[in-house]
Amino acid sequence: MHEIQIPNGYYQLWLRYLSERGLMPEQLGFSAAQLQQLQHVLSLPLDTQSSYLLFTEVIQHSIQFLDCPQLIFELAAYIQPEHFGVLGYMASRSNSVAEAIQYMMRFSRLVVDGSAAVPMRLYQQQDALYLSWPLVDEKYSLIHEMTFACMVQLATQIFDFQHSPIREIHFAHAARMPVRQYENFYRCKTLFKQAKYQIVLNLDSLTIQPQQADPSLIHLLTKQAEDAIALKPNVDSVLQQVQEMVAQYLRQEENIPSIEFVAQVLCCSVRTLQRQLKQEGTGFKQIIEKERMQRCEQLLIQNLGLSEIAQQLGYSDQSALARAYKAYTGQTLLKAKQALQQGEYEKK
């Protein structure tokens, strides 16, 4: 798994925070090696990306040295569009909250990149909109807090909110400080140790317009963002990305994703995705079936009932699951369950 890369704007935000307090990085007790790394990163253009692990070291050290557990919130108070690079400018000049969210989904790699960076998922339930990320690894919890705080703070600058559009904030990790401090900052209910990271928005907030919408500038910024994305190396092949997305969707949503959803997350058309998969010798339906069967075997080991497994895998009933499994493996579900569970028993 490749290391996460984050915007150099985050480092510059930290430097500005120190500057406002009359401090220099050299005064915070960093090692010579850390200072050398910091000097290199701070010399790079604002819209490039650098190590998340170094940033974690810097922030955790700063929290301890300055005795400031709420440092993330204090950093976010200085956020400006340029700290998010071209994506920040696109959000500030978009025509609505909904359009800004679309740009976030399409160009998220310009902010946080790497194979461990899972694209944001967007879905609606009744009158609420959910922006969602899964928990990949506890070591990335700090970047979620940093990004959530900066996104919310920047949004309040860009959009003229009469009332907060945020209903709830969900974190998958444990709270780093008293929950009331989070709720005072976000001005909404904040939950921890949840199934996933989520920002829950009122649906009627999507039409709110920014104070400086500029469609002509957005056209130029979109071209710039597309060029920047095109220059990035593929973290994984399209086949690997689709396999990982389908497997993750089956685990988290207990259903199968549509090809339209997968194409949207990968920022391409359905036709383009189909062509790319064909070039790799497979198709979307074949990937779905393979990942279903692998997930089926994982659930068989867990001793789940066949009806429940069928439901989680998007089959109409257990008969449909049994037929699909037999056609794919040449083995009945009963024999597969016995063999898999025997294998697990022998491992023990």
mmCIF file of C-alpha atoms in Angstrom:
data_model
loop_
_atom_site.group_PDB
_atom_site.id
_atom_site.type_symbol
_atom_site.label_atom_id
_atom_site.label_comp_id
_atom_site.label_asym_id
_atom_site.label_seq_id
_atom_site.Cartn_x
_atom_site.Cartn_y
_atom_site.Cartn_z
ATOM 1 C CA MET A 1 0.000 0.000 0.000
ATOM 2 C CA HIS A 2 1.578 3.273 -1.118
ATOM 3 C CA GLU A 3 1.980 6.029 1.449
ATOM 4 C CA ILE A 4 -0.677 8.721 1.516
ATOM 5 C CA GLN A 5 0.319 12.062 0.011
ATOM 6 C CA ILE A 6 -1.321 15.288 1.214
ATOM 7 C CA PRO A 7 -1.295 18.905 -0.018
ATOM 8 C CA ASN A 8 1.764 20.983 0.771
ATOM 9 C CA GLY A 9 -0.884 23.568 1.621
ATOM 10 C CA TYR A 10 -1.385 21.725 4.925
ATOM 11 C CA TYR A 11 2.266 22.287 5.800
ATOM 12 C CA GLN A 12 1.987 25.941 4.807
ATOM 13 C CA LEU A 13 -1.127 26.266 6.962
ATOM 14 C CA TRP A 14 0.858 24.959 9.930
ATOM 15 C CA LEU A 15 3.701 27.398 9.163
ATOM 16 C CA ARG A 16 1.258 30.318 9.018
ATOM 17 C CA TYR A 17 -0.187 29.283 12.379
ATOM 18 C CA LEU A 18 3.296 29.405 13.907
ATOM 19 C CA SER A 19 4.058 32.720 12.231
ATOM 20 C CA GLU A 20 0.903 34.302 13.683
ATOM 21 C CA ARG A 21 2.239 33.353 17.114
ATOM 22 C CA GLY A 22 5.727 34.687 16.434
ATOM 23 C CA LEU A 23 7.210 31.192 16.277
ATOM 24 C CA MET A 24 9.565 29.421 13.880
ATOM 25 C CA PRO A 25 9.789 25.644 13.324
ATOM 26 C CA GLU A 26 13.319 25.711 14.812
ATOM 27 C CA GLN A 27 11.846 26.791 18.159
ATOM 28 C CA LEU A 28 9.645 23.702 18.556
ATOM 29 C CA GLY A 29 12.378 21.213 19.395
ATOM 30 C CA PHE A 30 12.369 19.199 16.167
ATOM 31 C CA SER A 31 15.347 17.004 15.353
ATOM 32 C CA ALA A 32 17.831 18.137 12.706
ATOM 33 C CA ALA A 33 16.526 15.452 10.336
ATOM 34 C CA GLN A 34 12.902 16.579 10.807
ATOM 35 C CA LEU A 35 13.842 20.224 10.228
ATOM 36 C CA GLN A 36 15.690 19.288 7.048
ATOM 37 C CA GLN A 37 12.613 17.419 5.762
ATOM 38 C CA LEU A 38 10.359 20.329 6.700
ATOM 39 C CA GLN A 39 12.565 22.869 4.959
ATOM 40 C CA HIS A 40 12.436 20.787 1.784
ATOM 41 C CA VAL A 41 8.637 20.425 1.844
ATOM 42 C CA LEU A 42 8.084 24.103 2.651
ATOM 43 C CA SER A 43 10.251 25.073 -0.322
ATOM 44 C CA LEU A 44 7.985 23.179 -2.750
ATOM 45 C CA PRO A 45 5.045 24.739 -4.623
ATOM 46 C CA LEU A 46 1.819 25.013 -2.649
ATOM 47 C CA ASP A 47 -0.148 22.808 -5.053
ATOM 48 C CA THR A 48 2.216 19.803 -4.883
ATOM 49 C CA GLN A 49 1.934 16.914 -2.410
ATOM 50 C CA SER A 50 4.194 15.469 0.272
ATOM 51 C CA SER A 51 4.341 12.779 2.945
ATOM 52 C CA TYR A 52 1.392 12.303 5.260
ATOM 53 C CA LEU A 53 3.588 10.441 7.749
ATOM 54 C CA LEU A 54 5.886 13.447 8.121
ATOM 55 C CA PHE A 55 2.863 15.696 8.622
ATOM 56 C CA THR A 56 1.567 13.373 11.348
ATOM 57 C CA GLU A 57 4.912 13.593 13.149
ATOM 58 C CA VAL A 58 4.901 17.389 12.841
ATOM 59 C CA ILE A 59 1.362 17.837 14.148
ATOM 60 C CA GLN A 60 1.675 15.364 17.014
ATOM 61 C CA HIS A 61 4.976 16.930 18.053
ATOM 62 C CA SER A 62 3.451 20.425 17.825
ATOM 63 C CA ILE A 63 0.437 19.400 19.922
ATOM 64 C CA GLN A 64 2.722 18.144 22.683
ATOM 65 C CA PHE A 65 5.271 20.957 22.493
ATOM 66 C CA LEU A 66 2.624 23.710 22.450
ATOM 67 C CA ASP A 67 0.316 21.836 24.859
ATOM 68 C CA CYS A 68 -2.511 22.445 22.381
ATOM 69 C CA PRO A 69 -4.753 19.345 21.943
ATOM 70 C CA GLN A 70 -7.171 21.409 19.798
ATOM 71 C CA LEU A 71 -4.401 22.344 17.329
ATOM 72 C CA ILE A 72 -6.317 20.961 14.312
ATOM 73 C CA PHE A 73 -9.164 23.404 14.964
ATOM 74 C CA GLU A 74 -6.778 26.306 15.422
ATOM 75 C CA LEU A 75 -5.026 25.469 12.143
ATOM 76 C CA ALA A 76 -8.370 25.286 10.314
ATOM 77 C CA ALA A 77 -9.145 28.862 11.372
ATOM 78 C CA TYR A 78 -6.490 30.033 8.875
ATOM 79 C CA ILE A 79 -7.599 27.893 5.914
ATOM 80 C CA GLN A 80 -7.827 29.578 2.500
ATOM 81 C CA PRO A 81 -8.754 28.130 -0.931
ATOM 82 C CA GLU A 82 -5.103 28.047 -2.002
ATOM 83 C CA HIS A 83 -4.288 25.550 0.756
ATOM 84 C CA PHE A 84 -6.352 22.994 -1.200
ATOM 85 C CA GLY A 85 -4.701 23.999 -4.482
ATOM 86 C CA VAL A 86 -6.760 24.190 -7.666
ATOM 87 C CA LEU A 87 -9.596 22.220 -6.026
ATOM 88 C CA GLY A 88 -9.932 24.906 -3.354
ATOM 89 C CA TYR A 89 -10.263 27.596 -6.015
ATOM 90 C CA MET A 90 -12.830 25.492 -7.889
ATOM 91 C CA ALA A 91 -14.942 25.145 -4.745
ATOM 92 C CA SER A 92 -14.780 28.893 -4.100
ATOM 93 C CA ARG A 93 -15.888 29.755 -7.659
ATOM 94 C CA SER A 94 -18.489 27.017 -8.194
ATOM 95 C CA ASN A 95 -22.165 27.782 -8.753
ATOM 96 C CA SER A 96 -23.548 25.875 -5.761
ATOM 97 C CA VAL A 97 -22.737 23.548 -2.873
ATOM 98 C CA ALA A 98 -23.771 20.624 -5.085
ATOM 99 C CA GLU A 99 -21.301 21.631 -7.817
ATOM 100 C CA ALA A 100 -18.494 22.075 -5.286
ATOM 101 C CA ILE A 101 -19.135 18.532 -3.991
ATOM 102 C CA GLN A 102 -19.002 17.165 -7.539
ATOM 103 C CA TYR A 103 -15.566 18.734 -8.035
ATOM 104 C CA MET A 104 -14.411 17.261 -4.713
ATOM 105 C CA MET A 105 -15.418 13.778 -5.841
ATOM 106 C CA ARG A 106 -13.916 14.154 -9.299
ATOM 107 C CA PHE A 107 -10.565 15.650 -8.329
ATOM 108 C CA SER A 108 -9.988 14.361 -4.778
ATOM 109 C CA ARG A 109 -6.590 12.915 -5.825
ATOM 110 C CA LEU A 110 -5.299 16.481 -6.076
ATOM 111 C CA VAL A 111 -5.753 16.774 -2.304
ATOM 112 C CA VAL A 112 -5.155 13.296 -0.842
ATOM 113 C CA ASP A 113 -3.538 10.635 -3.021
ATOM 114 C CA GLY A 114 -2.143 7.120 -2.746
ATOM 115 C CA SER A 115 -3.520 3.593 -2.958
ATOM 116 C CA ALA A 116 -4.787 3.867 0.633
ATOM 117 C CA ALA A 117 -6.842 6.950 -0.291
ATOM 118 C CA VAL A 118 -10.351 5.621 -0.865
ATOM 119 C CA PRO A 119 -12.612 7.888 -2.954
ATOM 120 C CA MET A 120 -15.471 9.649 -1.237
ATOM 121 C CA ARG A 121 -18.901 8.114 -1.654
ATOM 122 C CA LEU A 122 -22.022 10.243 -1.982
ATOM 123 C CA TYR A 123 -25.535 9.007 -1.273
ATOM 124 C CA GLN A 124 -28.919 10.353 -0.205
ATOM 125 C CA GLN A 125 -31.305 9.143 2.483
ATOM 126 C CA GLN A 126 -34.618 10.971 2.743
ATOM 127 C CA ASP A 127 -33.766 14.681 3.181
ATOM 128 C CA ALA A 128 -30.084 14.221 4.020
ATOM 129 C CA LEU A 129 -26.941 13.860 1.905
ATOM 130 C CA TYR A 130 -24.048 11.696 3.122
ATOM 131 C CA LEU A 131 -20.399 12.246 2.181
ATOM 132 C CA SER A 132 -18.703 9.052 3.260
ATOM 133 C CA TRP A 133 -15.247 7.424 3.542
ATOM 134 C CA PRO A 134 -14.376 4.007 5.024
ATOM 135 C CA LEU A 135 -11.797 3.488 7.760
ATOM 136 C CA VAL A 136 -8.702 2.120 5.987
ATOM 137 C CA ASP A 137 -6.222 2.274 8.858
ATOM 138 C CA GLU A 138 -6.170 3.974 12.265
ATOM 139 C CA LYS A 139 -2.886 5.701 11.358
ATOM 140 C CA TYR A 140 -4.802 7.896 8.904
ATOM 141 C CA SER A 141 -7.244 9.214 11.517
ATOM 142 C CA LEU A 142 -5.422 12.520 11.865
ATOM 143 C CA ILE A 143 -5.758 13.360 8.172
ATOM 144 C CA HIS A 144 -9.513 12.769 8.406
ATOM 145 C CA GLU A 145 -9.777 15.212 11.300
ATOM 146 C CA MET A 146 -7.599 17.748 9.508
ATOM 147 C CA THR A 147 -9.516 17.483 6.239
ATOM 148 C CA PHE A 148 -12.962 17.555 7.886
ATOM 149 C CA ALA A 149 -12.068 20.643 9.930
ATOM 150 C CA CYS A 150 -10.550 22.476 6.955
ATOM 151 C CA MET A 151 -13.421 21.568 4.598
ATOM 152 C CA VAL A 152 -16.049 22.797 7.059
ATOM 153 C CA GLN A 153 -14.158 25.981 7.870
ATOM 154 C CA LEU A 154 -13.532 26.767 4.192
ATOM 155 C CA ALA A 155 -17.171 26.121 3.320
ATOM 156 C CA THR A 156 -18.298 28.704 5.882
ATOM 157 C CA GLN A 157 -16.031 31.247 4.173
ATOM 158 C CA ILE A 158 -17.192 30.435 0.645
ATOM 159 C CA PHE A 159 -20.934 30.018 1.159
ATOM 160 C CA ASP A 160 -23.359 32.366 2.841
ATOM 161 C CA PHE A 161 -24.935 29.898 5.264
ATOM 162 C CA GLN A 162 -27.773 31.367 7.314
ATOM 163 C CA HIS A 163 -27.839 28.139 9.312
ATOM 164 C CA SER A 164 -25.274 25.354 9.432
ATOM 165 C CA PRO A 165 -26.010 22.813 6.658
ATOM 166 C CA ILE A 166 -24.283 20.047 8.643
ATOM 167 C CA ARG A 167 -26.475 17.737 10.680
ATOM 168 C CA GLU A 168 -23.871 15.357 12.017
ATOM 169 C CA ILE A 169 -20.179 14.507 11.770
ATOM 170 C CA HIS A 170 -19.147 10.852 12.101
ATOM 171 C CA PHE A 171 -15.600 9.681 12.837
ATOM 172 C CA ALA A 172 -14.569 6.029 12.656
ATOM 173 C CA HIS A 173 -11.816 6.484 15.262
ATOM 174 C CA ALA A 174 -11.982 7.425 18.936
ATOM 175 C CA ALA A 175 -12.118 11.066 20.063
ATOM 176 C CA ARG A 176 -8.746 12.728 20.724
ATOM 177 C CA MET A 177 -10.232 15.278 23.140
ATOM 178 C CA PRO A 178 -13.586 15.847 24.895
ATOM 179 C CA VAL A 179 -16.460 15.448 22.422
ATOM 180 C CA ARG A 180 -17.893 18.846 23.386
ATOM 181 C CA GLN A 181 -14.830 20.510 21.817
ATOM 182 C CA TYR A 182 -15.647 18.867 18.494
ATOM 183 C CA GLU A 183 -19.291 19.844 18.759
ATOM 184 C CA ASN A 184 -18.392 23.433 19.631
ATOM 185 C CA PHE A 185 -16.263 23.612 16.477
ATOM 186 C CA TYR A 186 -18.634 21.822 14.076
ATOM 187 C CA ARG A 187 -21.791 23.180 15.747
ATOM 188 C CA CYS A 188 -23.536 19.864 15.319
ATOM 189 C CA LYS A 189 -23.734 16.393 16.836
ATOM 190 C CA THR A 190 -20.381 14.616 16.505
ATOM 191 C CA LEU A 191 -20.097 10.842 16.873
ATOM 192 C CA PHE A 192 -17.023 8.629 17.215
ATOM 193 C CA LYS A 193 -16.176 4.951 16.642
ATOM 194 C CA GLN A 194 -18.709 4.829 13.826
ATOM 195 C CA ALA A 195 -18.777 2.381 10.914
ATOM 196 C CA LYS A 196 -17.350 5.006 8.550
ATOM 197 C CA TYR A 197 -16.356 8.661 8.287
ATOM 198 C CA GLN A 198 -19.308 10.810 7.252
ATOM 199 C CA ILE A 199 -20.478 14.381 6.894
ATOM 200 C CA VAL A 200 -24.280 14.503 6.945
ATOM 201 C CA LEU A 201 -25.745 17.537 5.143
ATOM 202 C CA ASN A 202 -29.247 18.937 4.860
ATOM 203 C CA LEU A 203 -30.408 18.274 1.323
ATOM 204 C CA ASP A 204 -31.784 21.800 0.892
ATOM 205 C CA SER A 205 -28.265 23.232 1.347
ATOM 206 C CA LEU A 206 -27.142 21.931 -2.071
ATOM 207 C CA THR A 207 -28.570 24.911 -3.957
ATOM 208 C CA ILE A 208 -26.809 27.546 -1.832
ATOM 209 C CA GLN A 209 -24.509 29.646 -3.991
ATOM 210 C CA PRO A 210 -21.032 30.968 -3.101
ATOM 211 C CA GLN A 211 -20.367 34.657 -2.778
ATOM 212 C CA GLN A 212 -17.950 34.705 -5.742
ATOM 213 C CA ALA A 213 -19.266 32.267 -8.359
ATOM 214 C CA ASP A 214 -17.347 32.542 -11.645
ATOM 215 C CA PRO A 215 -18.341 30.059 -14.428
ATOM 216 C CA SER A 216 -15.684 31.287 -16.862
ATOM 217 C CA LEU A 217 -12.902 30.819 -14.323
ATOM 218 C CA ILE A 218 -14.309 27.399 -13.395
ATOM 219 C CA HIS A 219 -13.882 26.320 -17.029
ATOM 220 C CA LEU A 220 -10.176 27.167 -16.919
ATOM 221 C CA LEU A 221 -9.682 25.600 -13.486
ATOM 222 C CA THR A 222 -11.379 22.377 -14.602
ATOM 223 C CA LYS A 223 -8.970 22.085 -17.534
ATOM 224 C CA GLN A 224 -6.049 22.691 -15.165
ATOM 225 C CA ALA A 225 -7.342 20.024 -12.752
ATOM 226 C CA GLU A 226 -7.858 17.512 -15.574
ATOM 227 C CA ASP A 227 -4.291 18.085 -16.790
ATOM 228 C CA ALA A 228 -2.947 17.607 -13.257
ATOM 229 C CA ILE A 229 -4.870 14.346 -12.813
ATOM 230 C CA ALA A 230 -3.646 13.090 -16.201
ATOM 231 C CA LEU A 231 -0.023 13.580 -15.101
ATOM 232 C CA LYS A 232 -0.488 11.442 -12.016
ATOM 233 C CA PRO A 233 0.648 7.831 -12.296
ATOM 234 C CA ASN A 234 -1.996 5.160 -11.916
ATOM 235 C CA VAL A 235 -1.786 3.926 -8.343
ATOM 236 C CA ASP A 236 -3.247 0.624 -9.508
ATOM 237 C CA SER A 237 -4.511 -0.704 -12.812
ATOM 238 C CA VAL A 238 -8.165 -0.026 -13.614
ATOM 239 C CA LEU A 239 -8.865 -3.716 -13.030
ATOM 240 C CA GLN A 240 -7.313 -3.594 -9.542
ATOM 241 C CA GLN A 241 -9.181 -0.412 -8.674
ATOM 242 C CA VAL A 242 -12.529 -1.860 -9.749
ATOM 243 C CA GLN A 243 -11.879 -5.137 -7.913
ATOM 244 C CA GLU A 244 -11.023 -3.272 -4.712
ATOM 245 C CA MET A 245 -14.065 -1.018 -5.028
ATOM 246 C CA VAL A 246 -16.465 -3.911 -5.623
ATOM 247 C CA ALA A 247 -14.991 -5.935 -2.742
ATOM 248 C CA GLN A 248 -15.199 -2.939 -0.427
ATOM 249 C CA TYR A 249 -18.768 -2.154 -1.509
ATOM 250 C CA LEU A 250 -19.846 -5.742 -0.827
ATOM 251 C CA ARG A 251 -18.346 -5.591 2.665
ATOM 252 C CA GLN A 252 -19.718 -2.204 3.629
ATOM 253 C CA GLU A 253 -22.996 -1.870 1.771
ATOM 254 C CA GLU A 254 -23.907 -5.591 1.632
ATOM 255 C CA ASN A 255 -24.912 -5.193 -2.007
ATOM 256 C CA ILE A 256 -23.311 -4.850 -5.430
ATOM 257 C CA PRO A 257 -22.406 -1.471 -6.936
ATOM 258 C CA SER A 258 -23.666 -0.385 -10.330
ATOM 259 C CA ILE A 259 -21.207 0.202 -13.153
ATOM 260 C CA GLU A 260 -22.449 3.803 -13.270
ATOM 261 C CA PHE A 261 -21.406 4.307 -9.632
ATOM 262 C CA VAL A 262 -17.960 2.773 -10.197
ATOM 263 C CA ALA A 263 -17.384 4.876 -13.326
ATOM 264 C CA GLN A 264 -18.383 8.027 -11.453
ATOM 265 C CA VAL A 265 -15.918 7.325 -8.634
ATOM 266 C CA LEU A 266 -13.155 6.688 -11.198
ATOM 267 C CA CYS A 267 -14.068 9.933 -12.994
ATOM 268 C CA CYS A 268 -14.766 8.347 -16.369
ATOM 269 C CA SER A 269 -17.740 7.356 -18.527
ATOM 270 C CA VAL A 270 -19.277 3.890 -18.416
ATOM 271 C CA ARG A 271 -18.123 3.312 -21.993
ATOM 272 C CA THR A 272 -14.534 4.262 -21.142
ATOM 273 C CA LEU A 273 -14.547 1.949 -18.122
ATOM 274 C CA GLN A 274 -15.895 -0.928 -20.200
ATOM 275 C CA ARG A 275 -13.221 -0.358 -22.845
ATOM 276 C CA GLN A 276 -10.426 -0.264 -20.254
ATOM 277 C CA LEU A 277 -11.615 -3.485 -18.617
ATOM 278 C CA LYS A 278 -11.877 -5.166 -22.016
ATOM 279 C CA GLN A 279 -8.248 -4.221 -22.686
ATOM 280 C CA GLU A 280 -7.352 -6.046 -19.458
ATOM 281 C CA GLY A 281 -9.223 -9.150 -20.629
ATOM 282 C CA THR A 282 -12.315 -8.941 -18.460
ATOM 283 C CA GLY A 283 -15.609 -7.126 -17.966
ATOM 284 C CA PHE A 284 -17.605 -5.566 -15.145
ATOM 285 C CA LYS A 285 -20.004 -8.528 -14.797
ATOM 286 C CA GLN A 286 -17.090 -10.958 -14.502
ATOM 287 C CA ILE A 287 -15.525 -8.829 -11.750
ATOM 288 C CA ILE A 288 -18.837 -8.668 -9.893
ATOM 289 C CA GLU A 289 -19.228 -12.451 -9.975
ATOM 290 C CA LYS A 290 -15.640 -13.126 -8.917
ATOM 291 C CA GLU A 291 -15.847 -10.735 -5.968
ATOM 292 C CA ARG A 292 -19.270 -12.101 -5.021
ATOM 293 C CA MET A 293 -17.908 -15.630 -4.878
ATOM 294 C CA GLN A 294 -14.891 -14.592 -2.826
ATOM 295 C CA ARG A 295 -17.119 -12.688 -0.414
ATOM 296 C CA CYS A 296 -19.506 -15.651 -0.315
ATOM 297 C CA GLU A 297 -16.694 -17.928 0.867
ATOM 298 C CA GLN A 298 -15.688 -15.417 3.553
ATOM 299 C CA LEU A 299 -19.277 -15.372 4.831
ATOM 300 C CA LEU A 300 -19.565 -19.171 4.697
ATOM 301 C CA ILE A 301 -16.572 -19.409 7.042
ATOM 302 C CA GLN A 302 -18.390 -17.022 9.410
ATOM 303 C CA ASN A 303 -21.271 -19.555 9.480
ATOM 304 C CA LEU A 304 -23.906 -17.124 8.223
ATOM 305 C CA GLY A 305 -27.168 -18.538 6.918
ATOM 306 C CA LEU A 306 -27.489 -18.923 3.137
ATOM 307 C CA SER A 307 -30.461 -16.555 2.976
ATOM 308 C CA GLU A 308 -28.482 -13.842 4.747
ATOM 309 C CA ILE A 309 -25.464 -14.403 2.493
ATOM 310 C CA ALA A 310 -27.672 -14.193 -0.606
ATOM 311 C CA GLN A 311 -29.123 -10.903 0.632
ATOM 312 C CA GLN A 312 -25.677 -9.423 1.355
ATOM 313 C CA LEU A 313 -24.446 -10.370 -2.112
ATOM 314 C CA GLY A 314 -27.436 -8.935 -3.962
ATOM 315 C CA TYR A 315 -29.097 -12.220 -5.007
ATOM 316 C CA SER A 316 -32.882 -12.582 -4.974
ATOM 317 C CA ASP A 317 -32.762 -15.651 -2.720
ATOM 318 C CA GLN A 318 -30.505 -18.511 -1.605
ATOM 319 C CA SER A 319 -31.492 -20.621 -4.633
ATOM 320 C CA ALA A 320 -30.140 -17.935 -6.963
ATOM 321 C CA LEU A 321 -26.950 -17.817 -4.892
ATOM 322 C CA ALA A 322 -26.598 -21.611 -4.976
ATOM 323 C CA ARG A 323 -26.999 -21.706 -8.769
ATOM 324 C CA ALA A 324 -24.467 -18.894 -9.267
ATOM 325 C CA TYR A 325 -21.930 -20.547 -6.966
ATOM 326 C CA LYS A 326 -22.307 -23.951 -8.655
ATOM 327 C CA ALA A 327 -21.944 -22.378 -12.099
ATOM 328 C CA TYR A 328 -18.834 -20.431 -11.044
ATOM 329 C CA THR A 329 -16.982 -23.110 -9.021
ATOM 330 C CA GLY A 330 -18.568 -26.399 -10.056
ATOM 331 C CA GLN A 331 -19.198 -27.116 -6.375
ATOM 332 C CA THR A 332 -22.349 -26.931 -4.255
ATOM 333 C CA LEU A 333 -22.613 -24.402 -1.453
ATOM 334 C CA LEU A 334 -23.021 -27.164 1.136
ATOM 335 C CA LYS A 335 -19.785 -28.897 0.109
ATOM 336 C CA ALA A 336 -17.977 -25.557 -0.088
ATOM 337 C CA LYS A 337 -19.156 -24.616 3.408
ATOM 338 C CA GLN A 338 -18.009 -27.931 4.856
ATOM 339 C CA ALA A 339 -14.616 -27.710 3.134
ATOM 340 C CA LEU A 340 -14.039 -24.084 4.117
ATOM 341 C CA GLN A 341 -15.022 -24.559 7.729
ATOM 342 C CA GLN A 342 -12.933 -27.739 7.957
ATOM 343 C CA GLY A 343 -9.992 -25.784 6.616
ATOM 344 C CA GLU A 344 -10.457 -23.100 9.248
ATOM 345 C CA TYR A 345 -10.748 -25.745 11.958
ATOM 346 C CA GLU A 346 -7.510 -27.401 10.842
ATOM 347 C CA LYS A 347 -5.704 -24.054 10.913
ATOM 348 C CA LYS A 348 -6.642 -23.723 14.567
#
